[in-house]
Coordinates of C-alpha atoms in Angstrom, one line a residue:
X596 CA 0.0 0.0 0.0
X597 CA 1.2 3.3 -0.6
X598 CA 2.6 5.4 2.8
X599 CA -0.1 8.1 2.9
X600 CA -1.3 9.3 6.6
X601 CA 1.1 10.9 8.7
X602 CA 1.2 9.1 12.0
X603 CA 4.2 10.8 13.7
X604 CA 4.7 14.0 13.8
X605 CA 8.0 15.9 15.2
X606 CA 8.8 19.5 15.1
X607 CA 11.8 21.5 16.4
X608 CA 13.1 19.0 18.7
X609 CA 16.2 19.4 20.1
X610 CA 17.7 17.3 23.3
X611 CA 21.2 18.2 25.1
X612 CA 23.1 15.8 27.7
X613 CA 25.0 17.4 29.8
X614 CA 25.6 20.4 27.8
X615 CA 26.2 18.4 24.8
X616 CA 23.6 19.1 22.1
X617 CA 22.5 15.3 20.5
X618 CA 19.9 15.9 18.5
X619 CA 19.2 19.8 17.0
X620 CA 16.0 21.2 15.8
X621 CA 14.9 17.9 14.2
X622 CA 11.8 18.5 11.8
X623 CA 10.3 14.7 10.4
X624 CA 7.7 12.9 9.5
X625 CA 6.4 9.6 10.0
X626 CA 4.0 8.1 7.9
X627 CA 1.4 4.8 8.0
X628 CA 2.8 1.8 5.7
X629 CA 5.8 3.2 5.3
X630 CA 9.6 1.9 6.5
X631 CA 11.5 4.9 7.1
X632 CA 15.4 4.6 7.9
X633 CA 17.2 6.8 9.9
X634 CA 21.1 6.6 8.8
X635 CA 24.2 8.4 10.4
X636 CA 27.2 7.7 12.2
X637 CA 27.0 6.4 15.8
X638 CA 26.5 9.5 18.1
X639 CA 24.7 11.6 15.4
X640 CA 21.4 11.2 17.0
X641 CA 19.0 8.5 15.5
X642 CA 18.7 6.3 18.6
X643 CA 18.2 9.3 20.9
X644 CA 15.7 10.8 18.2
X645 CA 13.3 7.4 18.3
X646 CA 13.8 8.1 22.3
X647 CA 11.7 11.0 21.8
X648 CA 8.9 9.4 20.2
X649 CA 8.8 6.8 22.2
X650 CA 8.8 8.7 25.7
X651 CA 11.9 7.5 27.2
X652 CA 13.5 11.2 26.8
X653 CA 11.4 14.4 26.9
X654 CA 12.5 17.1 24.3
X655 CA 14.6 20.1 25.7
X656 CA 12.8 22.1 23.0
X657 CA 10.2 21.6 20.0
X658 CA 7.2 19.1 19.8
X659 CA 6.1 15.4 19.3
X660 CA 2.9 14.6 17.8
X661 CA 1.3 10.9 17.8
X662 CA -1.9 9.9 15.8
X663 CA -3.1 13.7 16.3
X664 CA -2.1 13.5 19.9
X665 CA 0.4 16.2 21.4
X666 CA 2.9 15.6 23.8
X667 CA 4.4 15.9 26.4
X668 CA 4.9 11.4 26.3
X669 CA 6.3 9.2 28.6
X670 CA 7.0 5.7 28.0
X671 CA 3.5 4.5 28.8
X672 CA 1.4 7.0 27.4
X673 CA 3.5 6.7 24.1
X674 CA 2.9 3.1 23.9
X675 CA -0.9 3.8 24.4
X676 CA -0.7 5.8 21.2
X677 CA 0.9 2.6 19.6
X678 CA 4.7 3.4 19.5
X679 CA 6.7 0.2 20.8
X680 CA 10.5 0.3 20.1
X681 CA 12.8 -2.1 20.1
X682 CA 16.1 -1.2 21.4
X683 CA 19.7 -1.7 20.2
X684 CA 20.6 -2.3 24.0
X685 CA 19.1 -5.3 24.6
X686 CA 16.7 -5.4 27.6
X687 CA 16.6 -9.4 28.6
X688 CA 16.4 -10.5 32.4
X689 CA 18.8 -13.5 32.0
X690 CA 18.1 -15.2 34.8
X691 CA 14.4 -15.5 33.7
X692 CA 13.4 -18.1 31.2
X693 CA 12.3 -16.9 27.6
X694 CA 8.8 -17.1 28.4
X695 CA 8.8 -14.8 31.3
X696 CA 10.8 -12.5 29.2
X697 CA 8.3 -12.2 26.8
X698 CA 5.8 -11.7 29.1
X699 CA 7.8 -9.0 30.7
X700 CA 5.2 -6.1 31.6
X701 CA 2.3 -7.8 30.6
X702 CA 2.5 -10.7 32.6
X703 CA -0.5 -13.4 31.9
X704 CA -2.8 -13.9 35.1
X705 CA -6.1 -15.9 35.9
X706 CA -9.3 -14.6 37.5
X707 CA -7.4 -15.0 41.1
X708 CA -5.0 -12.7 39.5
X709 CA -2.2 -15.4 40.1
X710 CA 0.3 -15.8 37.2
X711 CA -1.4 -17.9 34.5
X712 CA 1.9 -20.6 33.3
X713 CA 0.2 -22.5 31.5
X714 CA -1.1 -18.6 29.1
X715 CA 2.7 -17.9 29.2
X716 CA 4.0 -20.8 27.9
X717 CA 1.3 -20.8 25.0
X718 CA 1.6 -17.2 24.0
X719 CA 5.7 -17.3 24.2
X720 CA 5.2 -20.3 21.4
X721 CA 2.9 -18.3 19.3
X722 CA 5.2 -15.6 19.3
X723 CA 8.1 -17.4 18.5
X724 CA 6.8 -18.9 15.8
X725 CA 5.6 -15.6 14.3
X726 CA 9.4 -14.7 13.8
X727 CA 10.4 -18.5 13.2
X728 CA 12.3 -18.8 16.3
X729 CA 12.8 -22.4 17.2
X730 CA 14.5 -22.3 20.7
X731 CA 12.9 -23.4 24.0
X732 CA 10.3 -21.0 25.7
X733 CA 11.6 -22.7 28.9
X734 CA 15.0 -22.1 28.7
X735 CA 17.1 -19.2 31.0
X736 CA 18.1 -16.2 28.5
X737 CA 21.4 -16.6 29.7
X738 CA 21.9 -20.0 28.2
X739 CA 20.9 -18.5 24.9
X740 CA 23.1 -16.5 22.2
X741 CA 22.6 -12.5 21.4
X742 CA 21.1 -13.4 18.2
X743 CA 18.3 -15.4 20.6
X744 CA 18.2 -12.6 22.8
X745 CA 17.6 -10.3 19.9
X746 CA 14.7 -12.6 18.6
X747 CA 13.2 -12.6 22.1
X748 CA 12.7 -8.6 22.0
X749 CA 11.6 -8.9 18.3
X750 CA 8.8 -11.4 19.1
X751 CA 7.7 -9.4 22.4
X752 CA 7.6 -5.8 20.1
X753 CA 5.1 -7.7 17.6
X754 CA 3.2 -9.0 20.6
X755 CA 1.8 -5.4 21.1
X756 CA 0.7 -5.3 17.7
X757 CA 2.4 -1.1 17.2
X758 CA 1.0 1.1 15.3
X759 CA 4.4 2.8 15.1
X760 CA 7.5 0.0 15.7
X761 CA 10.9 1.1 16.0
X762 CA 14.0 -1.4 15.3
X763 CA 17.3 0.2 16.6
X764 CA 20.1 -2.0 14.4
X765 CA 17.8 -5.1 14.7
X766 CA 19.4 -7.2 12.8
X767 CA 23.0 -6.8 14.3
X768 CA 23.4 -10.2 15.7
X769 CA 20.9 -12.1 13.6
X770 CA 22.1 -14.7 10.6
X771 CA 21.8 -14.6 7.6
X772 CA 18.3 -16.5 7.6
X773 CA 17.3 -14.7 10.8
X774 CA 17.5 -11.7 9.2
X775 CA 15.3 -12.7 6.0
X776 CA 13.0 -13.7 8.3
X777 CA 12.7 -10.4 10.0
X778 CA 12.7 -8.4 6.6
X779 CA 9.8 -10.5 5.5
X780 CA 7.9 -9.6 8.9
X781 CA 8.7 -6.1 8.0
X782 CA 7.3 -6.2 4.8
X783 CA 3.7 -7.9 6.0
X784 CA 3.6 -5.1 8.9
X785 CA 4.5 -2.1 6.2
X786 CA 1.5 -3.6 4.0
X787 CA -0.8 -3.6 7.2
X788 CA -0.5 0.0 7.6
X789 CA 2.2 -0.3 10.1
X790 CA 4.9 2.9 10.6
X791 CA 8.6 1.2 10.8
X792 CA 11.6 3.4 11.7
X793 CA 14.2 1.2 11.1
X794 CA 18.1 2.5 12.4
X795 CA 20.5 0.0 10.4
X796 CA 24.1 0.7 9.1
X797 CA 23.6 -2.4 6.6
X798 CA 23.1 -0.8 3.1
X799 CA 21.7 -3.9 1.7
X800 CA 18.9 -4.0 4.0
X801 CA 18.2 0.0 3.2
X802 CA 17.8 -0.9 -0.3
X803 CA 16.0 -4.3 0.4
X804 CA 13.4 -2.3 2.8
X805 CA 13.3 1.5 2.4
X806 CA 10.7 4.1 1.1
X807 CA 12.3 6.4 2.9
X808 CA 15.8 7.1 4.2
X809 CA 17.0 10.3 6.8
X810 CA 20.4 10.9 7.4
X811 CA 21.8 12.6 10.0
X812 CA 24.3 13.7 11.3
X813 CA 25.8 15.6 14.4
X814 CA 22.2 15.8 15.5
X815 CA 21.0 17.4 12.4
X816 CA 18.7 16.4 10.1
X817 CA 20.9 16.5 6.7
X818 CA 17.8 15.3 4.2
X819 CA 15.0 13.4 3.6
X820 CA 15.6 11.3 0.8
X821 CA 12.8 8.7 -1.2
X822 CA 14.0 5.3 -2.1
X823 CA 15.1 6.0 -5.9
X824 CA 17.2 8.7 -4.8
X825 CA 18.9 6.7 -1.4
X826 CA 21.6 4.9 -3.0
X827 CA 24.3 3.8 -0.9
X828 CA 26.6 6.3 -2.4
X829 CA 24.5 9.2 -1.6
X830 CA 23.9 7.9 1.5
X831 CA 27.4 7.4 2.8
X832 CA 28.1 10.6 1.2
X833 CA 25.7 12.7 3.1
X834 CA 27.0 10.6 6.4
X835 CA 30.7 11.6 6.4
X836 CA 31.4 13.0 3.1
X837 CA 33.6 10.0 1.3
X838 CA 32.7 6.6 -0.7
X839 CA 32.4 3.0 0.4
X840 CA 34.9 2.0 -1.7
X841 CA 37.8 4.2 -0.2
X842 CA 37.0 2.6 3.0
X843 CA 39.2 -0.3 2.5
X844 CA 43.3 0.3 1.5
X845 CA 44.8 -2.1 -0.7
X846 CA 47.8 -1.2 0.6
X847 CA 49.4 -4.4 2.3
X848 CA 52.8 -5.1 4.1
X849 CA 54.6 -8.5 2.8
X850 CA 53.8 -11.6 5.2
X851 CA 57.0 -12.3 7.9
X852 CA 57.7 -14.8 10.0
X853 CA 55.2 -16.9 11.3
X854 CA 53.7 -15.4 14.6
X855 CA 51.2 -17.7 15.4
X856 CA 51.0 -21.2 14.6
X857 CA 48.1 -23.3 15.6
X858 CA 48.4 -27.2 15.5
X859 CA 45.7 -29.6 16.0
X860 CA 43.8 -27.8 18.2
X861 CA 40.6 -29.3 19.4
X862 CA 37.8 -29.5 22.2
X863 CA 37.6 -33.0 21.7
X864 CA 33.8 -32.2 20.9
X865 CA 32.4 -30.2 18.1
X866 CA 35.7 -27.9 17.3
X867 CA 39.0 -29.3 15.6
X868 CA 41.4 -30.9 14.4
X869 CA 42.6 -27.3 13.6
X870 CA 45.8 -26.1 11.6
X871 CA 46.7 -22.4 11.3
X872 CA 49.1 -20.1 10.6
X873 CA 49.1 -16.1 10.6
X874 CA 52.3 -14.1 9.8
X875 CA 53.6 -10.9 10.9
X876 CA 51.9 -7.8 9.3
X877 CA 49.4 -10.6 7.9
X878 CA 45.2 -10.2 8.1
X879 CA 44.0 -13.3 8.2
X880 CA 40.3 -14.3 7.8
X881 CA 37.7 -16.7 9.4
X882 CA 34.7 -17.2 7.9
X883 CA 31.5 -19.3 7.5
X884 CA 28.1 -19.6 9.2
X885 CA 27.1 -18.2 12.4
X886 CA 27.2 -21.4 14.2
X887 CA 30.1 -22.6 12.2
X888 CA 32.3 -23.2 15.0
X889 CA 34.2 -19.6 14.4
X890 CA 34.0 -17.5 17.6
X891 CA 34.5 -20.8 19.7
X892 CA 37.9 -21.6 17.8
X893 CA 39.5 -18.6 18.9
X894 CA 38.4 -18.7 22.0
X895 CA 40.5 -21.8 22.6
X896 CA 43.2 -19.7 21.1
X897 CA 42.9 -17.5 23.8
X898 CA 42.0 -20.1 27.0
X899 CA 38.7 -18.1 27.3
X900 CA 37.6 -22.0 27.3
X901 CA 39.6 -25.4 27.4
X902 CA 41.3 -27.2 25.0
X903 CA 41.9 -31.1 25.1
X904 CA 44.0 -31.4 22.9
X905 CA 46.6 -29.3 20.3
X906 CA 49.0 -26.7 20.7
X907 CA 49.2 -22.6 20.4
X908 CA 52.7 -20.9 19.3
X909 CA 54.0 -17.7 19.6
X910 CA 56.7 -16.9 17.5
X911 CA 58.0 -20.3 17.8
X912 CA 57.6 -20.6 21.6
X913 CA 54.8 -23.3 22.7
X914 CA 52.1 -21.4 25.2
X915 CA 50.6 -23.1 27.6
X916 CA 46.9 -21.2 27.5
X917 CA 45.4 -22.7 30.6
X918 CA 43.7 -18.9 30.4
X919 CA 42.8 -15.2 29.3
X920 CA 46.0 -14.2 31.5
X921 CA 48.6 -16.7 30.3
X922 CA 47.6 -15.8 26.4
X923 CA 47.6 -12.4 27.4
X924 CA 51.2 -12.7 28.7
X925 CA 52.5 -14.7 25.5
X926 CA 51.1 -11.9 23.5
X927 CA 47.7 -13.0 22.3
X928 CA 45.2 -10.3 22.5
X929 CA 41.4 -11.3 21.7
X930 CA 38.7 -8.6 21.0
X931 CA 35.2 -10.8 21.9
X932 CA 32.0 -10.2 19.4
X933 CA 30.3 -8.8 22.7
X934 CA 31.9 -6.0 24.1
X935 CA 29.0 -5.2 26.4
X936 CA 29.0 -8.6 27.8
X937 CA 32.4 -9.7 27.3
X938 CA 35.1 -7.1 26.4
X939 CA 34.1 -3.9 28.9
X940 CA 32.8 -2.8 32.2
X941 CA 30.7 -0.3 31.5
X942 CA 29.8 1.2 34.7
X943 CA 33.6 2.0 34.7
X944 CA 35.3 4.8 33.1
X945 CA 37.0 5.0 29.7
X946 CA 40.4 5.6 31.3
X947 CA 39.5 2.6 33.6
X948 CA 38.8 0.4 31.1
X949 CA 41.6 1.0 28.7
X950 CA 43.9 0.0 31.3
X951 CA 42.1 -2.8 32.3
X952 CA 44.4 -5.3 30.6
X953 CA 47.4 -3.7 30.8
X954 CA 48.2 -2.4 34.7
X955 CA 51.2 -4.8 35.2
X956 CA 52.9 -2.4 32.2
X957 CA 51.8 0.8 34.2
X958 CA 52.5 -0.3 37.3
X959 CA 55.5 0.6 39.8
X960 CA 56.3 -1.4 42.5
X961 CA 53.2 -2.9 42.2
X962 CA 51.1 0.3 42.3
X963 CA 49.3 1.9 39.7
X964 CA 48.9 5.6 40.5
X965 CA 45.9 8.0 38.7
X966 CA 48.8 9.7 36.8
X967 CA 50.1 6.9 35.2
X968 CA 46.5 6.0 33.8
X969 CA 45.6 9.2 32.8
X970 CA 48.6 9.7 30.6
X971 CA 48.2 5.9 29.2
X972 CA 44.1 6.7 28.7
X973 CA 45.5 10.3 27.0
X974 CA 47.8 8.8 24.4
X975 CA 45.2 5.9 23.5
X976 CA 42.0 8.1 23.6
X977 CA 44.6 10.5 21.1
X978 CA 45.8 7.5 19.1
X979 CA 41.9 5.7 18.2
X980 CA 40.5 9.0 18.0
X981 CA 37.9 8.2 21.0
X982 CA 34.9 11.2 21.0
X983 CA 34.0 11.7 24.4
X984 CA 33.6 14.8 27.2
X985 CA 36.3 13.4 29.3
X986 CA 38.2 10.2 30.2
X987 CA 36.1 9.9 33.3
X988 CA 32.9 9.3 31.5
X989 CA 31.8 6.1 31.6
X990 CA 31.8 3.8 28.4
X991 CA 28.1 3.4 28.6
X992 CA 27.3 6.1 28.0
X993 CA 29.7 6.4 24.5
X994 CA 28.4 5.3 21.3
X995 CA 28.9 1.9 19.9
X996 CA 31.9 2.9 17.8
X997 CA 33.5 4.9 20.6
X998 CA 33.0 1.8 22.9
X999 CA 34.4 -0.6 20.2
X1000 CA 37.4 2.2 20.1
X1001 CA 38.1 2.0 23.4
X1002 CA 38.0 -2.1 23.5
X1003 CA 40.7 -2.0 20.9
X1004 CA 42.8 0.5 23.0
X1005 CA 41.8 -1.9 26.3
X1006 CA 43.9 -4.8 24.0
X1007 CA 46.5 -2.3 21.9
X1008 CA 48.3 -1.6 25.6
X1009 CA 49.0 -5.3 26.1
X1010 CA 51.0 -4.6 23.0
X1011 CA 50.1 -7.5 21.1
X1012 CA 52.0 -9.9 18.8
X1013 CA 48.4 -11.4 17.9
X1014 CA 45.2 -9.8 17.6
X1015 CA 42.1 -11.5 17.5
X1016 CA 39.2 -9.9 16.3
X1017 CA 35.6 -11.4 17.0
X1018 CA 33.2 -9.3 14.7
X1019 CA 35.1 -6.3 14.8
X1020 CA 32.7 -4.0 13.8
X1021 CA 29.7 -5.2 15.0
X1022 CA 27.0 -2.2 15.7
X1023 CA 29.5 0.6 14.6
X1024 CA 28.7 3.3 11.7
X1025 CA 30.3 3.6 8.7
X1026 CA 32.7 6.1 9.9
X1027 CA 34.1 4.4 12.7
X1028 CA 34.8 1.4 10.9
X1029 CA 36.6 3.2 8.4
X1030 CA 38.5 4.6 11.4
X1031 CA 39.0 0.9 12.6
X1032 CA 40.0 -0.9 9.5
X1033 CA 42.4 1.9 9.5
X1034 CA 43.6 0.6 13.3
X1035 CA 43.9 -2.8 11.6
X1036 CA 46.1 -1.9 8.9
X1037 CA 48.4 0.1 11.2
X1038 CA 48.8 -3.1 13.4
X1039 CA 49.6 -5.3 10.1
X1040 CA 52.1 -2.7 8.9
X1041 CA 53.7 -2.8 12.6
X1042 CA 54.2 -6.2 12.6
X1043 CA 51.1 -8.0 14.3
X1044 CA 49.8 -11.1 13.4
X1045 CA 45.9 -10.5 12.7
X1046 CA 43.1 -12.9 12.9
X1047 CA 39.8 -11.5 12.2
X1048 CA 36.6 -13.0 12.1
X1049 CA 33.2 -11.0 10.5
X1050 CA 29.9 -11.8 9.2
X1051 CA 30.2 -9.3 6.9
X1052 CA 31.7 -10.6 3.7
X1053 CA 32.7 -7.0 2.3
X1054 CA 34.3 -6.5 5.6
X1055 CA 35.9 -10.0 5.4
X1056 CA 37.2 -10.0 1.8
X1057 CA 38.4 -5.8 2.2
X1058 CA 40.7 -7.2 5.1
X1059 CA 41.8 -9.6 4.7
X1060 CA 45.1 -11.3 2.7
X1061 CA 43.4 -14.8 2.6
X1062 CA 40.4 -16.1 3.8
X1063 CA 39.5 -20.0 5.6
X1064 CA 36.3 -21.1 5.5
X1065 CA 34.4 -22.8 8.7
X1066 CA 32.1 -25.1 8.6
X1067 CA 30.5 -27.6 11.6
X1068 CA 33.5 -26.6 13.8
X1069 CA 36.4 -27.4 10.9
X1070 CA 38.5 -25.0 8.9
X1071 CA 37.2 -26.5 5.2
X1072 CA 39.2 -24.2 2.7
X1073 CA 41.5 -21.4 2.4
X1074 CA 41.2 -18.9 0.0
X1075 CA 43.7 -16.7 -1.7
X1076 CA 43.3 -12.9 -2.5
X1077 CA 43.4 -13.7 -6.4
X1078 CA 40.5 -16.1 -5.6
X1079 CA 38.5 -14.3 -2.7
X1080 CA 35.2 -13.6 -3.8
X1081 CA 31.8 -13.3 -1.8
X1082 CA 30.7 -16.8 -3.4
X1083 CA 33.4 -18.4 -3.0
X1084 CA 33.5 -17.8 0.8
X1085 CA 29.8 -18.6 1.3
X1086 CA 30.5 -21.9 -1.3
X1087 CA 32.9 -23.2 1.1
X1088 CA 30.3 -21.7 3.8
X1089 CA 27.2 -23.8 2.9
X1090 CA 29.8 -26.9 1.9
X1091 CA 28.3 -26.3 -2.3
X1092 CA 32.1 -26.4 -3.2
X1093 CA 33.2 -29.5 -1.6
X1094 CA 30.1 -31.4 -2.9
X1095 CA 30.6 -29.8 -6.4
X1096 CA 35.0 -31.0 -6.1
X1097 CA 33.7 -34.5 -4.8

């Protein structure tokens, strides 16, 4: 159906943090049946801009209008006027099983207003298998992935039937599948009248899914664009002012010595056999499925869980990776694909954090005094090119590519021989990861061995000097640069080569 009625309605809005200005005089519409993407760079206001429709923030200035309805909103009365969003911070209770969660708030009860089970087991099924989700409803979120956790908000949003949904990056830890799945739903809810403002930094899903597409930038509303004109150029363009394609370098150091050399490394259950090598000033890809086996490989790299059998060498010298700290100390850096869950504490400070891994370096005597972290933080927030007020600010409160910035500096001050990256930019803008791939390169050119692992195949292929291939916990193939094309990875991927060779 064609987007027609306007069902959101925001004029002059501006909201400061602070004294930081994050989003500026922001005129927009919203319209019924329509999917309108907001683009930008981390920090240049989308997320915060949805905030304001949906209640969570109150504008400084300026007004929001629902389905006629003025503001002032809060969360409750903006949901009552049918706007349900679905954040990029993920708001799961893991200790409670998925059903509960997605009967969080509107908890199912019988007539002696007792919690009904036996309603919230039925209705958690029904909305998992709206999205296609196949995991237990009585399982603890904790023993589930992020791309379950993301499916469980997904499922509860549609569960409240919006008038207006918002998807904040909603698709970053989904497959491949997962996310044709959601696209699909998408669709059906656009051609049911539904209002979508979808925040993604994935250019193929703008052109699989727009009608619309605002970019912004520094809080600013830059333009307004309709689908024909919203190519990925113009996009990228009106986001930082450059091309895709001069986000990658082909510049590339010659391969050294061998700096890490992995031998028959296994869990003795679903990962292995493995061989590897990475060279100095070499970027060496993993990839394959989600599920593949990939993100649990290099954890045994890095003793973040137990090998039973195989070895780990650092420039020729066995390592004995009983753990995190032993791989750390043979010069094994590892940047995880969570770094919410996994890579930062984010109650903590920047300076806190990048220090983290490093304070036997910046210790004396055994004492690590403010000084010494505050010239350490200095030079690293100098070096990545970290945006924030100060170096006291804690990283939660940074955007996703400033707190992927400051994980990278966390692991650069362990100076690193290898350097493992899990999904390196995962959630980030285009921007930062051209500011990051350029963090990658300067490691290769210094000498470091890089492993990196992405779901991104652009990202993967731009990288990298060779590719392997996963597949059900096994490195299948290794691809060279003159041969490393998307379908040749995803080939290998799906095991289509292998059957075609055999």
């Amino acid at each position: 159906m064609l987007a027609s009625r306007v069902v959101a309605r925001l004029r002059g809005v501006t909201k400061s943090f602070d004294g930081t200005t994050v989003v500026r005089n922001v005129d927009i519409d919203f319209r019924a049946g329509e999917v309108h993407v907001l683009a930008g760079e981390n920090g240049a206001g989308k997320s915060t801009l949805t905030k304001l429709l949906a209640g969570i923030h109150q504008p400084d200035h300026g007004t929001v209008e629902i389905n006629g309805q003025m503001g002032p909103f809060v969360v409750k009365s903006a949901r009552m006027a049918g706007v349900t969003l679905v954040h990029q911070e993920l708001l799961i209770a893991p200790n409670l099983t998925v059903a509960d969660n997605l009967a969080m708030g509107q908890e199912n009860r019988n007539r002696f207003r007792a919690l009904d089970r036996s309603a919230t087991l039925e209705n958690a099924r029904a909305q998992l298998a709206h999205i296609g989700a196949t995991f237990p409803v009585t399982m603890r979120a904790e023993e589930l992935t992020v791309a379950d956790h993301q499916q469980i908000e997904i499922a509860r949003a549609l569960a409240q039937k919006p008038k207006i949904l918002i998807l904040d990056e909603p698709t970053s830890a989904l497959s491949s599948a997962e996310t044709e799945r959601l696209l699909r739903i998408v669709d059906e809810l656009r051609r049911n009248g539904t209002s979508i403002i979808y925040i993604t930094h994935r250019m193929e899903e703008i052109e699989a899914l727009a009608d619309t597409v605002s970019v912004m930038r520094d809080g600013s509303l830059v333009e307004t664009m309709p689908k024909a004109e919203a190519t990925p150029d113009a996009i990228v363009l009106r986001m930082v002012g450059r091309k895709i394609d001069s986000l990658f370098t082909a510049e590339r150091p010659a391969p050294g010595r061998v700096v890490l050399r992995v031998e028959q490394l296994t869990n003795g259950k679903d990962i292995g056999p493995i061989d590897l090598d990475v060279r100095a000033g070499e970027v060496v890809g993993i990839g394959g499925l989600i599920g593949s086996g990939r993100s649990e490989f290099v954890r045994l790299i890095f003793g973040a869980d137990r090998a039973s059998s195989g070895t780990v060498s650092v420039d020729g010298s066995p390592v004995n990776v009983t753990g995190p700290g032993s791989a750390v100390r043979a010069g094994i850096a590892l940047l995880p694909e969570s770094r919410k869950t996994q890579g930062l504490v984010l109650d903590q400070s920047i300076a806190a954090n990048i220090v983290l891994a490093s304070l036997g370096h910046i210790s004396s005597a055994g004492v690590v005094t403010p000084t010494a972290v505050k010239r350490v933080a200095s030079k690293a927030q100098k070096r990545l090119g970290i945006k924030s007020a100060s170096l006291s600010q804690e990283v939660t409160t940074l955007s996703g590519g400033n707190q992927q910035k400051v994980l990278f500096a966390k692991w650069l001050e362990t100076k690193p021989k290898v350097l493992i990256l899990d999904e390196p930019t995962r959630g980030v803008d285009v921007g930062a990861k051209a500011e990051i791939y350029q963090i990658i390169n300067e490691c290769a050119h210094a000498g470091v061995a890089v492993l990196v692992i992405s779901s991104e195949l652009p990202e993967l292929i731009g990288l990298s000097s060779r590719v392997h291939v996963m597949r059900e916990g096994r490195l299948v193939a290794e691809i060279d640069a003159q041969s490393l094309t998307e379908e040749a990875v995803m080939n290998h991927a799906f095991g289509i080569a292998q059957a075609t060779q055999a």
